CSV table of C-alpha atoms in Angstrom, one decimal:
chain,number,residue,atom,x,y,z
A,1,ASN,CA,58.8,22.8,124.1
A,2,ALA,CA,62.5,23.0,123.2
A,3,GLY,CA,63.9,23.7,126.7
A,4,VAL,CA,67.7,24.4,126.5
A,5,THR,CA,69.2,24.2,123.0
A,6,GLN,CA,72.9,24.4,122.4
A,7,THR,CA,74.9,24.3,119.2
A,8,PRO,CA,77.0,22.9,117.7
A,9,LYS,CA,76.7,19.3,119.0
A,10,PHE,CA,80.1,18.3,117.7
A,11,GLN,CA,83.1,20.4,116.7
A,12,VAL,CA,86.8,19.8,116.0
A,13,LEU,CA,89.1,22.8,116.3
A,14,LYS,CA,92.8,23.2,115.7
A,15,THR,CA,94.9,24.7,118.5
A,16,GLY,CA,94.7,28.5,118.4
A,17,GLN,CA,91.4,28.7,116.6
A,18,SER,CA,88.4,30.4,118.1
A,19,MET,CA,84.8,29.4,118.3
A,20,THR,CA,81.6,30.2,120.1
A,21,LEU,CA,79.1,27.8,121.6
A,22,GLN,CA,75.6,29.0,121.5
A,23,CYS,CA,72.9,28.4,124.0
A,24,ALA,CA,69.3,29.4,124.1
A,25,GLN,CA,66.4,28.6,126.5
A,26,ASP,CA,62.7,29.2,125.9
A,27,MET,CA,61.6,28.9,129.5
A,28,ASN,CA,62.0,32.6,130.5
A,29,HIS,CA,64.6,31.6,133.1
A,30,ASN,CA,66.8,34.3,134.7
A,31,SER,CA,69.9,32.3,135.4
A,32,MET,CA,72.0,30.4,132.9
A,33,TYR,CA,75.2,28.4,133.2
A,34,TRP,CA,78.0,26.8,131.3
A,35,TYR,CA,79.7,23.7,132.5
A,36,ARG,CA,82.4,21.4,131.2
A,37,GLN,CA,82.5,17.6,131.9
A,38,ASP,CA,85.7,15.7,131.9
A,39,PRO,CA,86.2,12.0,133.0
A,40,GLY,CA,86.7,11.8,136.7
A,41,MET,CA,86.2,15.5,137.2
A,42,GLY,CA,82.5,15.7,137.1
A,43,LEU,CA,80.8,18.9,136.0
A,44,ARG,CA,82.8,22.0,136.6
A,45,LEU,CA,81.2,25.5,136.4
A,46,ILE,CA,82.9,27.8,133.8
A,47,TYR,CA,80.7,30.9,134.0
A,48,TYR,CA,77.2,31.7,135.0
A,49,SER,CA,74.7,34.6,134.6
A,50,ALA,CA,72.4,35.2,137.4
A,51,SER,CA,70.2,37.5,135.3
A,52,GLU,CA,70.3,39.3,132.0
A,53,GLY,CA,73.2,41.8,131.9
A,54,THR,CA,75.3,40.0,134.5
A,55,THR,CA,78.0,37.3,134.3
A,56,ASP,CA,80.2,35.8,136.9
A,57,LYS,CA,83.2,33.4,136.9
A,58,GLY,CA,82.8,29.9,138.1
A,59,GLU,CA,85.3,27.3,139.0
A,60,VAL,CA,87.3,27.1,135.8
A,61,PRO,CA,86.9,30.4,133.8
A,62,ASN,CA,90.4,30.7,132.3
A,63,GLY,CA,90.5,30.6,128.5
A,64,TYR,CA,86.8,31.3,128.2
A,65,ASN,CA,84.5,34.4,127.8
A,66,VAL,CA,80.8,34.6,127.9
A,67,SER,CA,78.0,36.9,126.7
A,68,ARG,CA,74.5,37.1,128.0
A,69,LEU,CA,73.1,38.5,124.8
A,70,ASN,CA,69.5,38.7,126.1
A,71,LYS,CA,67.4,36.8,128.6
A,72,ARG,CA,67.2,33.8,126.2
A,73,GLU,CA,70.8,33.4,125.1
A,74,PHE,CA,74.1,32.8,126.8
A,75,SER,CA,77.1,32.1,124.6
A,76,LEU,CA,80.5,30.7,125.5
A,77,ARG,CA,83.6,31.7,123.5
A,78,LEU,CA,87.0,30.1,123.2
A,79,GLU,CA,89.3,32.8,121.9
A,80,SER,CA,92.4,30.6,121.4
A,81,ALA,CA,91.5,26.9,121.8
A,82,ALA,CA,93.9,24.6,123.6
A,83,PRO,CA,93.9,20.8,123.7
A,84,SER,CA,93.1,21.1,127.5
A,85,GLN,CA,89.7,22.5,126.4
A,86,THR,CA,88.8,19.2,124.8
A,87,SER,CA,85.6,18.4,126.7
A,88,VAL,CA,81.9,18.1,126.7
A,89,TYR,CA,80.2,21.4,127.4
A,90,PHE,CA,76.8,21.7,128.9
A,91,CYS,CA,74.6,24.8,129.0
A,92,ALA,CA,71.9,25.0,131.7
A,93,SER,CA,69.2,27.3,132.9
A,94,ARG,CA,67.4,27.6,136.2
A,95,SER,CA,63.8,28.4,137.0
A,96,SER,CA,62.8,31.1,139.5
A,97,SER,CA,63.6,31.4,143.1
A,98,ASN,CA,60.2,30.1,144.1
A,99,PRO,CA,61.3,26.9,146.0
A,100,GLY,CA,58.6,24.7,144.5
A,101,HIS,CA,57.9,21.0,145.1
A,102,SER,CA,60.7,18.5,145.5
A,103,LEU,CA,59.9,17.1,142.0
A,104,ARG,CA,59.1,20.2,140.0
A,105,GLY,CA,58.7,23.9,140.1
A,106,GLY,CA,61.2,26.5,141.1
A,107,ASN,CA,65.0,26.1,141.3
A,108,THR,CA,65.2,23.1,139.0
A,109,ILE,CA,68.1,23.3,136.6
A,110,TYR,CA,67.5,22.2,133.1
A,111,PHE,CA,70.4,21.0,130.9
A,112,GLY,CA,71.0,21.1,127.2
A,113,GLU,CA,72.1,17.9,125.4
A,114,GLY,CA,75.8,18.9,125.3
A,115,SER,CA,78.4,19.9,122.8
A,116,TRP,CA,81.4,17.7,122.2
A,117,LEU,CA,84.5,19.7,121.5
A,118,THR,CA,87.8,18.3,120.4
A,119,VAL,CA,90.9,20.5,120.1
A,120,VAL,CA,93.8,19.0,118.1
B,1,ALA,CA,82.9,29.0,148.9
B,2,GLN,CA,80.5,26.1,148.5
B,3,SER,CA,81.7,22.6,147.6
B,4,VAL,CA,80.3,19.2,147.2
B,5,ALA,CA,81.9,15.8,147.5
B,6,GLN,CA,80.9,12.4,146.2
B,7,PRO,CA,83.4,10.1,147.9
B,8,GLU,CA,82.7,7.0,145.8
B,9,ASP,CA,83.6,6.9,142.1
B,10,GLN,CA,81.6,3.7,141.6
B,11,VAL,CA,78.9,1.8,143.5
B,12,ASN,CA,78.0,-1.8,142.6
B,13,VAL,CA,74.7,-3.3,143.8
B,14,ALA,CA,72.8,-6.4,142.9
B,15,GLU,CA,69.4,-5.9,141.4
B,16,GLY,CA,66.7,-5.9,144.1
B,17,ASN,CA,69.0,-4.8,146.8
B,18,PRO,CA,68.9,-1.3,148.3
B,19,LEU,CA,71.3,1.3,147.0
B,20,THR,CA,72.9,4.4,148.5
B,21,VAL,CA,75.0,7.0,146.7
B,22,LYS,CA,76.7,9.3,149.0
B,23,CYS,CA,77.0,13.2,148.9
B,24,THR,CA,78.4,15.7,151.4
B,25,TYR,CA,78.5,19.4,151.0
B,26,SER,CA,79.9,22.6,152.4
B,27,VAL,CA,78.2,26.0,152.3
B,28,SER,CA,78.4,29.3,154.2
B,29,GLY,CA,74.6,29.8,154.2
B,30,ASN,CA,71.7,27.5,153.6
B,31,PRO,CA,71.9,24.8,151.0
B,32,TYR,CA,69.7,23.9,148.1
B,33,LEU,CA,70.6,20.4,147.2
B,34,PHE,CA,70.0,18.4,144.0
B,35,TRP,CA,70.5,15.0,142.4
B,36,TYR,CA,70.8,14.5,138.7
B,37,VAL,CA,71.3,11.4,136.6
B,38,GLN,CA,73.1,11.1,133.3
B,39,TYR,CA,72.8,8.3,130.8
B,40,PRO,CA,75.5,7.7,128.2
B,41,ASN,CA,76.0,10.5,125.7
B,42,ARG,CA,73.1,12.5,127.1
B,43,GLY,CA,72.5,15.6,129.2
B,44,LEU,CA,71.6,15.5,132.8
B,45,GLN,CA,68.1,14.7,134.0
B,46,PHE,CA,66.7,16.1,137.2
B,47,LEU,CA,65.9,13.5,140.0
B,48,LEU,CA,65.0,15.5,143.1
B,49,LYS,CA,65.9,18.5,145.2
B,50,TYR,CA,65.9,19.6,148.8
B,51,ILE,CA,65.0,23.3,149.3
B,52,THR,CA,63.3,23.4,152.7
B,53,GLY,CA,60.8,21.3,154.8
B,54,ASP,CA,60.9,17.6,155.3
B,55,ASN,CA,64.4,16.1,155.4
B,56,LEU,CA,63.4,13.1,153.3
B,57,VAL,CA,62.5,14.1,149.8
B,58,LYS,CA,61.1,11.8,147.1
B,59,GLY,CA,62.1,12.0,143.5
B,60,SER,CA,61.7,10.4,140.1
B,61,TYR,CA,62.0,6.7,139.4
B,62,GLY,CA,61.5,5.7,143.1
B,63,PHE,CA,64.6,7.6,144.3
B,64,GLU,CA,64.7,9.5,147.5
B,65,ALA,CA,67.3,11.5,149.4
B,66,GLU,CA,67.7,12.5,153.0
B,67,PHE,CA,69.0,15.9,154.1
B,68,ASN,CA,71.1,15.7,157.2
B,69,LYS,CA,72.2,19.1,158.4
B,70,SER,CA,74.4,18.0,161.2
B,71,GLN,CA,76.4,15.7,158.9
B,72,THR,CA,76.1,18.0,155.9
B,73,SER,CA,75.0,15.1,153.8
B,74,PHE,CA,72.4,14.4,151.1
B,75,HIS,CA,72.6,10.8,150.3
B,76,LEU,CA,70.6,9.3,147.4
B,77,LYS,CA,68.7,6.1,148.1
B,78,LYS,CA,66.5,3.5,146.6
B,79,PRO,CA,64.9,0.6,148.3
B,80,SER,CA,65.2,-1.9,145.5
B,81,ALA,CA,67.7,-1.3,142.6
B,82,LEU,CA,66.9,-2.0,139.0
B,83,VAL,CA,69.4,-2.7,136.2
B,84,SER,CA,68.0,0.3,134.4
B,85,ASP,CA,69.2,2.5,137.3
B,86,SER,CA,72.8,2.0,136.0
B,87,ALA,CA,74.0,5.5,135.1
B,88,LEU,CA,76.2,8.3,136.3
B,89,TYR,CA,74.7,10.3,139.3
B,90,PHE,CA,75.6,13.8,140.3
B,91,CYS,CA,75.0,15.7,143.5
B,92,ALA,CA,74.9,19.6,143.3
B,93,VAL,CA,74.6,22.4,145.8
B,94,ARG,CA,73.5,26.0,145.7
B,95,ASP,CA,74.6,28.2,148.6
B,96,VAL,CA,71.6,30.6,148.9
B,97,GLY,CA,73.0,32.4,151.8
B,98,GLY,CA,76.5,33.0,150.3
B,99,SER,CA,77.8,35.8,148.3
B,100,SER,CA,77.2,34.0,145.0
B,101,ALA,CA,73.7,32.8,145.6
B,102,SER,CA,73.1,31.8,142.0
B,103,LYS,CA,76.2,29.6,141.7
B,104,ILE,CA,75.5,25.9,141.5
B,105,ILE,CA,78.4,23.4,142.0
B,106,PHE,CA,78.3,19.8,141.0
B,107,GLY,CA,80.2,16.9,142.5
B,108,SER,CA,82.6,14.6,140.5
B,109,GLY,CA,79.8,12.0,139.9
B,110,THR,CA,79.3,8.4,141.0
B,111,ARG,CA,78.8,5.6,138.5
B,112,LEU,CA,76.1,3.3,139.7
B,113,SER,CA,76.3,-0.3,138.3
B,114,ILE,CA,73.4,-2.7,139.0
B,115,ARG,CA,74.1,-6.3,138.2
B,116,PRO,CA,71.3,-8.7,137.3
């Protein structure tokens, strides 16, 4: 059971280069998310996809684009990387709207292991 | 728009003592509330959630949290802290009654340090 898988785990980019972070989940979840984590800033939502075919901006979407390729995959693209985009990126997916138990079941968010991106 | 605040960057507790990590939120509709824990260089692990029902919810590793609607708070608690509880804790909120019902916002995190 792989859960949420994101690649690459580590990447160094030069300013102005482009790259795509890939994310896939095997739990048949409708909703998927991309967050970035910076020291003292917590997790900030970049983009999310409530369901296949839809994407919406989060708190910090500037400089990023996303594609919900199918129900399993949600990619994040940096068209022209900047040093301010140096961060750890997390992909996540969310189970169904069934509320579920407090410890399991619906509405639990599952995270990937993170992608460390450095822009020099 | 929903928001969540964790007013303490760091909480220090002696092992065996009770701990509290604070979280307050703001939503336009009804909140779904979550606590996650992060260990160094790892992703986030689910601890517990409040969706509906009892205001006191129990989670993994002996943690619990109390939903207080009047104070718009969802503080994380544990009766007796362990050194192994030392980690970074995140509170999150989903505004199910708002215009962006799938959006989930996280707080800035609280570093919990348990001294032996």
